[in-house]
């Protein structure tokens, strides 16, 4: 599987999306692609659903993960070959969340400036 900045592509089936509240185009969208999932919930799912669990192939990496939450990133366009990426390191999770926060702040600032210009022109 291709790594992308510490994240790997993963296919999450409809039943898995329902279990983890990450239903595509509902809980997660192209504009809201992030979902934090507890490591213990993923491990429970691996235990309960065994071979049919979408996370099963990544169990060894999931076991070693030092954090409490994994970051799922919805890949609406399948840029990396599957419908999600999962950040497999705490650093990758923080990187994605920080980039997201930074983009959000930039968008807020842009909207604020547009509103100021509109107020000045009126």
XYZ file of C-alpha atoms in Angstrom:
122
model
C 0.000 0.000 0.000
C 1.242 3.460 -0.915
C 2.144 5.657 2.037
C 1.255 9.328 1.857
C 2.889 11.407 4.597
C 2.455 8.670 7.211
C -1.054 7.768 6.079
C -2.055 4.678 4.119
C -5.045 4.122 1.842
C -7.738 1.870 3.303
C -11.113 0.775 1.957
C -13.895 1.112 4.519
C -17.071 -0.766 3.597
C -20.558 0.571 4.346
C -20.900 -1.596 7.525
C -17.553 -0.273 8.823
C -18.534 3.310 8.009
C -21.745 2.805 9.998
C -19.923 1.319 13.023
C -17.452 4.232 13.154
C -19.873 7.051 12.196
C -17.892 7.933 9.096
C -20.531 7.403 6.399
C -19.293 8.988 3.177
C -21.118 12.097 1.961
C -22.912 12.189 5.325
C -20.627 12.032 8.398
C -17.595 12.849 6.223
C -17.567 14.867 3.009
C -14.983 16.303 0.616
C -15.116 19.559 2.615
C -15.189 17.811 6.035
C -12.962 14.769 5.418
C -11.633 14.116 8.947
C -12.880 11.649 11.546
C -11.110 10.697 14.777
C -11.617 7.077 15.845
C -10.557 5.534 19.152
C -7.825 2.908 18.894
C -9.682 0.696 21.397
C -12.802 0.785 19.171
C -10.763 -0.325 16.148
C -9.177 -3.144 18.175
C -12.641 -4.232 19.413
C -13.872 -4.283 15.820
C -10.874 -6.399 14.762
C -11.650 -8.811 17.621
C -15.418 -8.916 16.965
C -15.473 -9.076 13.174
C -12.058 -10.730 12.657
C -11.368 -11.428 8.966
C -14.253 -9.272 7.707
C -12.956 -6.220 9.588
C -11.523 -3.652 7.158
C -8.771 -2.793 9.664
C -7.585 -6.427 10.041
C -4.812 -6.205 7.387
C -3.262 -3.310 9.361
C -3.554 -4.893 12.804
C 0.199 -5.000 13.566
C 0.610 -1.287 12.837
C -2.573 -0.459 14.760
C -1.319 -2.472 17.771
C 1.963 -0.501 17.804
C 0.319 2.907 17.431
C 1.098 4.890 20.613
C -1.826 7.323 20.404
C -5.400 6.863 21.634
C -7.117 8.008 18.430
C -6.572 7.382 14.752
C -7.389 9.964 12.118
C -9.442 8.782 9.153
C -9.351 11.021 6.084
C -12.104 10.640 3.504
C -10.581 10.437 0.010
C -13.683 11.355 -2.014
C -11.821 11.221 -5.349
C -9.924 7.995 -4.579
C -6.658 9.909 -5.207
C -4.759 7.213 -3.305
C -6.761 4.248 -4.564
C -9.245 3.738 -1.707
C -12.085 5.702 -0.104
C -10.107 6.624 3.045
C -6.608 7.236 4.334
C -5.689 6.326 7.892
C -2.896 8.230 9.625
C -0.614 5.513 11.001
C 1.574 7.793 13.129
C 0.714 10.440 15.713
C 2.873 12.869 13.705
C 0.832 12.222 10.557
C -2.426 12.705 12.486
C -1.171 16.019 13.918
C 0.141 17.132 10.524
C -3.210 16.550 8.798
C -5.187 18.182 11.619
C -2.829 21.203 11.746
C -3.009 21.675 7.965
C -6.798 21.473 8.209
C -6.877 24.035 11.045
C -4.500 26.318 9.138
C -6.645 26.165 5.972
C -9.753 26.869 8.050
C -8.097 29.960 9.560
C -7.026 31.155 6.096
C -10.592 30.723 4.838
C -11.981 32.608 7.838
C -9.526 35.471 7.239
C -10.446 35.609 3.536
C -14.169 35.718 4.334
C -13.530 38.422 6.948
C -11.638 40.533 4.383
C -14.366 40.090 1.747
C -17.016 41.198 4.249
C -14.904 44.264 5.182
C -14.507 45.216 1.513
C -18.253 44.748 0.920
C -19.044 46.961 3.932
C -16.637 49.656 2.706
C -18.187 49.610 -0.769
C -21.769 49.878 0.473
